[in-house]
Short mmCIF file of C-alpha atoms and ligand atoms in Angstrom, two decimals:
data_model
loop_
_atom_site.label_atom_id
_atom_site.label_comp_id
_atom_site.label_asym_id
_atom_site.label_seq_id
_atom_site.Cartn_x
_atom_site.Cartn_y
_atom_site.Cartn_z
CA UNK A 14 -116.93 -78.80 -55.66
CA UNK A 15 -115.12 -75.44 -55.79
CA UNK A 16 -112.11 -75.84 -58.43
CA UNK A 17 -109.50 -73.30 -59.38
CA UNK A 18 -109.56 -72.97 -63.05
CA UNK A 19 -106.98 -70.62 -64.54
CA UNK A 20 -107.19 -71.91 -68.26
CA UNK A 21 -107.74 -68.71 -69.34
CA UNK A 22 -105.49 -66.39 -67.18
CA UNK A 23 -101.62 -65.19 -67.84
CA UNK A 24 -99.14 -64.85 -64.82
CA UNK A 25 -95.67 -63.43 -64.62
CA UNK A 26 -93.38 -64.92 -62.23
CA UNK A 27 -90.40 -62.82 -61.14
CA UNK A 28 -87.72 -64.54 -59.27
CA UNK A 29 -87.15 -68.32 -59.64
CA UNK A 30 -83.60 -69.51 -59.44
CA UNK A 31 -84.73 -73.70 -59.08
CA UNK A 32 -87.34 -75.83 -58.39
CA UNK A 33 -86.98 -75.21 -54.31
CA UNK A 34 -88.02 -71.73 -55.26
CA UNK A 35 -91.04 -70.31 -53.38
CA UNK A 36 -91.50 -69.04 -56.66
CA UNK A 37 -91.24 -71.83 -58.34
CA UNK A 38 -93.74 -73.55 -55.67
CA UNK A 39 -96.22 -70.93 -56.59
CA UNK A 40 -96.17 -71.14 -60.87
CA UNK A 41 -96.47 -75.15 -60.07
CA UNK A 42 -99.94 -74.45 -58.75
CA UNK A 43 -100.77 -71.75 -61.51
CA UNK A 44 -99.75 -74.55 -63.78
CA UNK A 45 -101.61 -76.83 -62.05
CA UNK A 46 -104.85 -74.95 -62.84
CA UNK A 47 -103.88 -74.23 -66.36
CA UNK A 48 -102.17 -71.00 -66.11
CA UNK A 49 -100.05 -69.76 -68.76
CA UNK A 50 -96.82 -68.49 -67.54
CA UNK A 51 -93.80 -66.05 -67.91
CA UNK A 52 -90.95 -66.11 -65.93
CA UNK A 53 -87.98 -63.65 -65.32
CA UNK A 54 -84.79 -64.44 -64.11
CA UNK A 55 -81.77 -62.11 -62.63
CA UNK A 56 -79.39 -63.09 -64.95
CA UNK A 57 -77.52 -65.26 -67.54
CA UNK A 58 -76.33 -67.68 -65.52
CA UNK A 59 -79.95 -68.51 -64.27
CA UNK A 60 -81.20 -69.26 -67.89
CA UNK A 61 -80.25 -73.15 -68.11
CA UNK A 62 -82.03 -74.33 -65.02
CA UNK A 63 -84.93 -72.09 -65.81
CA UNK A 64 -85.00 -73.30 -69.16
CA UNK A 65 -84.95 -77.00 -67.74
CA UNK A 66 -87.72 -76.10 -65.69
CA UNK A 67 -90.04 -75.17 -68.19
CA UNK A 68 -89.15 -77.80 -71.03
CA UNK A 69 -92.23 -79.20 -72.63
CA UNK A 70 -94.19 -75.91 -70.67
CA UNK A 71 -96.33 -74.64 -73.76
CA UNK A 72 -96.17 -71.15 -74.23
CA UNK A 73 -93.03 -70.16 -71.39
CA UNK A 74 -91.67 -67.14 -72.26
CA UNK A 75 -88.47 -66.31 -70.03
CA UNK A 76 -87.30 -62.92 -69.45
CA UNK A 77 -83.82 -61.45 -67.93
CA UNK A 78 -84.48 -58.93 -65.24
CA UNK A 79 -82.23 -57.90 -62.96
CA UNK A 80 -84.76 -55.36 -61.02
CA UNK A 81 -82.06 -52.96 -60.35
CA UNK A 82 -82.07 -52.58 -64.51
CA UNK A 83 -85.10 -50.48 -65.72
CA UNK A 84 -84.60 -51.25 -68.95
CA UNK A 85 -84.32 -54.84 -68.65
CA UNK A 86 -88.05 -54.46 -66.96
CA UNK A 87 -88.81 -51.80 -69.63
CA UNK A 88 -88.13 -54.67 -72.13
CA UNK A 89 -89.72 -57.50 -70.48
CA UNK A 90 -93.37 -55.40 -70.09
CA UNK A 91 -92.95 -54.24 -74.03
CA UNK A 92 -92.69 -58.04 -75.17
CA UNK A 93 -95.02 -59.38 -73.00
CA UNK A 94 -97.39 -56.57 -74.04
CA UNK A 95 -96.97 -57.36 -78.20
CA UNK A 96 -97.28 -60.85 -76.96
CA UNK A 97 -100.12 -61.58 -74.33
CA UNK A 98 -101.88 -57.70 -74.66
CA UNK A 99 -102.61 -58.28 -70.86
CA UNK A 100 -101.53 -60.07 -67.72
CA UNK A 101 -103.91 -61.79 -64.42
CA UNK A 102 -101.51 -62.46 -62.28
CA UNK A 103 -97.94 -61.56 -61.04
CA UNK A 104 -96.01 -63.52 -58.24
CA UNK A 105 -93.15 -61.27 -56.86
CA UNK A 106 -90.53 -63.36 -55.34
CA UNK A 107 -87.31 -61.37 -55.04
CA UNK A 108 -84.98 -60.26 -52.16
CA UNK A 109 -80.86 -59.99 -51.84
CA UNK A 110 -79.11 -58.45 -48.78
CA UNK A 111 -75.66 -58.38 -48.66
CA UNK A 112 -74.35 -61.34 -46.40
CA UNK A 113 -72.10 -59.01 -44.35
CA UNK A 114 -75.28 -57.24 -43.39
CA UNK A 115 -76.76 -60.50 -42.07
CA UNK A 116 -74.15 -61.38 -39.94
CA UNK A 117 -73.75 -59.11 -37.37
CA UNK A 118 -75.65 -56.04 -35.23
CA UNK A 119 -78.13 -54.33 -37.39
CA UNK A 120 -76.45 -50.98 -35.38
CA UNK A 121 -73.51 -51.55 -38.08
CA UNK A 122 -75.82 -51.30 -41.45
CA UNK A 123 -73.72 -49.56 -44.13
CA UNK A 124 -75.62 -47.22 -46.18
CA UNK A 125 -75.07 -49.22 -49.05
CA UNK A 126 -76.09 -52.58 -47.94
CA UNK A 127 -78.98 -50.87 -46.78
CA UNK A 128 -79.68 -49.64 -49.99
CA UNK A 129 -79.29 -52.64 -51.95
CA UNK A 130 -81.08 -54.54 -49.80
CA UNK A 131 -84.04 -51.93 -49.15
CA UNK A 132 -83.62 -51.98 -53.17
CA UNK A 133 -84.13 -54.95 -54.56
CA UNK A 134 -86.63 -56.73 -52.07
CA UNK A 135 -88.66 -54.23 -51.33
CA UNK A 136 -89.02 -51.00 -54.23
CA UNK A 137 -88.40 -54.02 -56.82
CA UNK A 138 -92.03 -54.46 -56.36
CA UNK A 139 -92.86 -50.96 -56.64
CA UNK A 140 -91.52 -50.70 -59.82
CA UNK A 141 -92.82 -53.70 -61.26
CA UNK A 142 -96.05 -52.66 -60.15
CA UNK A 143 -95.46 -49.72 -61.85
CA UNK A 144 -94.32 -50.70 -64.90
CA UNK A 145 -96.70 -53.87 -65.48
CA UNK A 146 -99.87 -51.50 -64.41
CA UNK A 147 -100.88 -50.92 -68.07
CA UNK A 148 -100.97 -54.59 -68.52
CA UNK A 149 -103.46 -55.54 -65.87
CA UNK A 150 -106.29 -56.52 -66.42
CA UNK A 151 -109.40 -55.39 -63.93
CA UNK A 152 -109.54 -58.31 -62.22
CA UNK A 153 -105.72 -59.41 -61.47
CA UNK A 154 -103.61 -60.19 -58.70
CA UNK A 155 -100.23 -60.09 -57.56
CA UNK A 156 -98.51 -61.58 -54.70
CA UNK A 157 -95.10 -61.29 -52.97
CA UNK A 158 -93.01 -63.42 -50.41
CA UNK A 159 -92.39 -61.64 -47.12
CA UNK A 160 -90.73 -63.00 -43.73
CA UNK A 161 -92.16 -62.58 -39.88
CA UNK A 162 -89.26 -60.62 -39.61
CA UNK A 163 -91.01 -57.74 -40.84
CA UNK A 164 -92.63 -57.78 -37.31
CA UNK A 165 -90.76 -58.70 -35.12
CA UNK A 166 -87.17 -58.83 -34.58
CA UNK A 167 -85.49 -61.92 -35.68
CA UNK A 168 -81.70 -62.05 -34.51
CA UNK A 169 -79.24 -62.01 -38.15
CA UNK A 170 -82.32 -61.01 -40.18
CA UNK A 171 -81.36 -57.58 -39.75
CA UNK A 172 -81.57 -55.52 -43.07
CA UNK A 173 -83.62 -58.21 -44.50
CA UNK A 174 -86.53 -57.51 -41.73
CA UNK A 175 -86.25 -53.92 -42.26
CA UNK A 176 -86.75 -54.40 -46.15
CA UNK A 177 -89.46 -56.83 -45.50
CA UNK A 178 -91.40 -53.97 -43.40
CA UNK A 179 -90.98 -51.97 -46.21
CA UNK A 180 -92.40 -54.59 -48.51
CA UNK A 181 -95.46 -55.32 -46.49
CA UNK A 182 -96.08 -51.28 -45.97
CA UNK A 183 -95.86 -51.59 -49.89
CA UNK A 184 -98.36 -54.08 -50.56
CA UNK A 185 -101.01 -51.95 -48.36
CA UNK A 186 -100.23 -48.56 -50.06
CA UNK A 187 -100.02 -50.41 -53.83
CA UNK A 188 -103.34 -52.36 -52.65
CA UNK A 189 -104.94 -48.93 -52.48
CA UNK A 190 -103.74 -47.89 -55.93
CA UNK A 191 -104.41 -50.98 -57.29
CA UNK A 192 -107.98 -51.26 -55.56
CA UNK A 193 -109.56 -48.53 -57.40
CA UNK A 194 -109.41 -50.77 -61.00
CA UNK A 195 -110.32 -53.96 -58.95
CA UNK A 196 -106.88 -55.25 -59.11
CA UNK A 197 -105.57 -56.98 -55.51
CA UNK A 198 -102.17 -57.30 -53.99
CA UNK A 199 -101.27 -59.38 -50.89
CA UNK A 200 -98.35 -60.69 -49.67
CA UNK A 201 -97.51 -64.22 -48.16
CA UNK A 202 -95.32 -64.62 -45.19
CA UNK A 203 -93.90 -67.86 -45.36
CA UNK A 204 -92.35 -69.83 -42.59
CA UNK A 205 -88.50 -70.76 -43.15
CA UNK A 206 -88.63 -72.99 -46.65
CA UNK A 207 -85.03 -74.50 -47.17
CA UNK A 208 -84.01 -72.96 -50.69
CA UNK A 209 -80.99 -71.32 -51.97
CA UNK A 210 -81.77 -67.14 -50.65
CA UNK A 211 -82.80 -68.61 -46.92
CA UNK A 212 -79.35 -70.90 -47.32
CA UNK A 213 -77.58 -67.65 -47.24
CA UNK A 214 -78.99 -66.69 -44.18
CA UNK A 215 -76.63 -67.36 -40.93
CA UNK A 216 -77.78 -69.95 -38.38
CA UNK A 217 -80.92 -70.92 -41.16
CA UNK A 218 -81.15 -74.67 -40.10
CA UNK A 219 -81.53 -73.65 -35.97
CA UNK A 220 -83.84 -71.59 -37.09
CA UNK A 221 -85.62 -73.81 -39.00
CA UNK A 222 -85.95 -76.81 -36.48
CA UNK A 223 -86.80 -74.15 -33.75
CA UNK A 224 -90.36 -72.82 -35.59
CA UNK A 225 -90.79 -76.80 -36.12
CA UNK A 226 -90.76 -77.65 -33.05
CA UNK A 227 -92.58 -74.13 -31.77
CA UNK A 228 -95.44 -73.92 -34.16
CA UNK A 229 -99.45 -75.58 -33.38
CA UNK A 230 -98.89 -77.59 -36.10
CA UNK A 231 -95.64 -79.39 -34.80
CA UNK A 232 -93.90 -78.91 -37.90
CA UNK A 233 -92.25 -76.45 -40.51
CA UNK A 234 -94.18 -75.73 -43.89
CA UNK A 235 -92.55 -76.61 -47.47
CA UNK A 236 -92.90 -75.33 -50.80
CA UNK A 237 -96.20 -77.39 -51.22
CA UNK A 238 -98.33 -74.92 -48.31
CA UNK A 239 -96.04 -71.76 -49.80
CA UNK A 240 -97.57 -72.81 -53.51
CA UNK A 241 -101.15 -73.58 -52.31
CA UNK A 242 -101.50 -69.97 -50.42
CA UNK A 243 -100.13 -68.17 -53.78
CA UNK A 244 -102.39 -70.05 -55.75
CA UNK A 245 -105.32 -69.04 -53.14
CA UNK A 246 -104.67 -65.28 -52.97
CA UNK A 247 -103.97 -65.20 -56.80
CA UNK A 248 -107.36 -66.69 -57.32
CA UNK A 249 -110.49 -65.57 -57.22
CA UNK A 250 -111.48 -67.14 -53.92
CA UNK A 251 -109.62 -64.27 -52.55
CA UNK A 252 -111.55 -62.13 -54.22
CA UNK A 253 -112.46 -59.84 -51.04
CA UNK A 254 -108.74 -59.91 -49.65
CA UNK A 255 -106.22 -57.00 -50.79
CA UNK A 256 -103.57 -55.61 -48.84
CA UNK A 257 -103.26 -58.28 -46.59
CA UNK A 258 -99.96 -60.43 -44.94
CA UNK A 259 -101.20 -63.80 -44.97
CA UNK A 260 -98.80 -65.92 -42.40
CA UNK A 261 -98.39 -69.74 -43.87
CA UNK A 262 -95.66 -70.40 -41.30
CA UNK A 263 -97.94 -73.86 -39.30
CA UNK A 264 -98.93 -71.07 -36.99
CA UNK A 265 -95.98 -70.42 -35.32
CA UNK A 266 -96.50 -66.27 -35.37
CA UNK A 267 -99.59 -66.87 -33.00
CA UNK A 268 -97.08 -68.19 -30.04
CA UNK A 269 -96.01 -66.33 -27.36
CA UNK A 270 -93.54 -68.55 -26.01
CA UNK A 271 -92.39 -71.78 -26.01
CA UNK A 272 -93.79 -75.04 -23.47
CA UNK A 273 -89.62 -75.43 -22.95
CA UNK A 274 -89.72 -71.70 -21.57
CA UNK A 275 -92.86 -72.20 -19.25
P1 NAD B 21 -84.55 -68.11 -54.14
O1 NAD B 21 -83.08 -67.88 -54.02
O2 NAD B 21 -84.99 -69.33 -54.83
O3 NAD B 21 -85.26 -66.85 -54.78
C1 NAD B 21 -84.81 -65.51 -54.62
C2 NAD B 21 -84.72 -64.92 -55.99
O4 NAD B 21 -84.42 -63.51 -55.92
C3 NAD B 21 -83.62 -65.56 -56.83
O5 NAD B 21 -84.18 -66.15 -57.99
C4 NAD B 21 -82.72 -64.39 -57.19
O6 NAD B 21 -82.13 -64.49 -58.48
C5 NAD B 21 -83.70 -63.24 -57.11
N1 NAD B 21 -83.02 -61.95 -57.05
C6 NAD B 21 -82.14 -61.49 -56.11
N2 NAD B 21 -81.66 -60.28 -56.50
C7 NAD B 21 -82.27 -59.98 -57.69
C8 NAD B 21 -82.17 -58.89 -58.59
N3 NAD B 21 -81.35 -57.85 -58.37
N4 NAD B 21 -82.94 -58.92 -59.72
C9 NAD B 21 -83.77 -59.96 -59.97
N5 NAD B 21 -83.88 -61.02 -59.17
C10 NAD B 21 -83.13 -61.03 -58.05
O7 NAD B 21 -85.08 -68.11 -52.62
P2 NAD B 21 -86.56 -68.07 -52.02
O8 NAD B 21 -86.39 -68.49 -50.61
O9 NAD B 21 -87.49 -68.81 -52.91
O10 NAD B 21 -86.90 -66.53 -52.02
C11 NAD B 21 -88.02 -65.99 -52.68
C12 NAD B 21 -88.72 -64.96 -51.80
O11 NAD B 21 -89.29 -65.65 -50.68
C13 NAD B 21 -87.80 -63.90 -51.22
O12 NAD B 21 -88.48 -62.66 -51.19
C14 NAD B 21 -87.57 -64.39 -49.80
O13 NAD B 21 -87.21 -63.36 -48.90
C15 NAD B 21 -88.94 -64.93 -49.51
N6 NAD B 21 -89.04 -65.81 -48.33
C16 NAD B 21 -88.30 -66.93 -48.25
C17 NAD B 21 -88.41 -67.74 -47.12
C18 NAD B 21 -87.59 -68.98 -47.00
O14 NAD B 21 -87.45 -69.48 -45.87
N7 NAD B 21 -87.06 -69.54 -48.06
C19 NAD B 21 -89.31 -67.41 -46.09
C20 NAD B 21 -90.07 -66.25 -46.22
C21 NAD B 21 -89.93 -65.46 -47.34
#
């Protein structure tokens, strides 16, 4: 029987606001197998649930980063260095857009929303790549969250698409960086997961019952499939797969249309 032991291993998981968290959903299954684990939060007002969360978790260490704050990352990577030495896996699970950029015609982007957005969900993992580089070791893995809006366009997504392009062209270009000491990136495209960032987004629940009722499977996916593909690519039954978008959305990205339209 082929089991998933990550006694040994240390992960870093950036971006967990509750437990509905795809984040979240992913450092339950790194638990699961015995992971140790680090978290970091935006900011102060995130601490208490995250410190719920991982009451009675041996060894938690939580970390304020708000990924538009170098130092706050430059801090978090010196502790966890005097701490751990080195680090197996990293779960990236970060985005913001501005809501006033998700509510109308991508045509009427401002530059700034743009820049936020483009900022914080997509070079956030550039620079924590960066940054958390000296700390891998030559066998770890780091995943992020991405949307199918990165391919194709999905009406309100706007900004958030565009930044999720971005984020998948990153995981490619830091998958060749990465490769060349063994270490793999991949992200996972999830299917809509009800939690508090794809709350924000306008029209969420239509959207939600629509891939449902579109997708082979018949049905939308949940934290559970989001936390057993993270644990997958993070392992080493991945071991062969870097750069990669791995859809966990019940197949709905492989339709062409839907029975209603034909
Ligand atoms: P969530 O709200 O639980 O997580 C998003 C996290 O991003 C929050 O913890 C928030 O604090 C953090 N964040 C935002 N700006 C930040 C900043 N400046 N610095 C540090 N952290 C910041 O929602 P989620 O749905 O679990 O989102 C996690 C990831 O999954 C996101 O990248 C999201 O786009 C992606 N995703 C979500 C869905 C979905 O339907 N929920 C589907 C596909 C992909």
């Amino acid at each position: 029987m082929i089991q998933i032991d990550l006694s040994s291993k240390r992960a870093l998981i950036m971006g967990v606001t509750n437990r509905r968290s795809l984040g979240w959903s992913i450092a339950a299954k790194l638990q699961e197998a015995g992971c140790q684990l680090a978290f970091s939060y935006q900011g102060e007002r995130l601490r208490g649930e995250l410190e719920k969360l991982t009451d009675g978790m041996e060894g938690a260490r939580l970390y304020q980063v708000d990924v538009t704050n170098p130092d706050e990352l430059a801090a978090m990577v010196s502790d966890l260095e005097g701490a751990w030495g080195s680090l197996d896996h990293v779960v990236h699970s970060i985005a913001f857009a501005p809501r006033e950029a998700m509510d109308g015609r991508y045509i009427d982007t401002t530059r700034d929303d743009w820049v936020t957005a483009l900022e914080v969900s997509a070079y956030s993992l550039v620079a924590s790549a960066q940054a958390l580089e000296g700390l891998l070791t030559d066998d770890a893995s780091m995943v992020t969250l991405s949307y199918y809006a990165a391919e194709k366009v999905v009406p309100k997504y706007n900004v958030m698409g565009v930044a999720k392009s971005a984020l998948e062209a990153s995981v490619r270009y830091l998958a060749y960086d990465l490769g060349k000491k063994g270490v793999r990136i991949n992200a996972v495209s999830a299917g809509p997961v009800k939690t508090v960032a794809a709350r924000s987004i306008p029209g969420f629940m239509k959207m939600y019952k629509r891939v449902a009722g579109m997708a082979p499977l018949g049905r939308g996916v949940d934290q559970q499939d989001v936390g057993r593909l993270g644990l997958f690519l993070l392992s080493d039954l991945a071991s062969g797969i870097t750069g990669e978008t791995v859809y966990v959305d019940a197949g709905y990205h492989v339709m062409g249309m839907d029975l209603d339209d034909v």
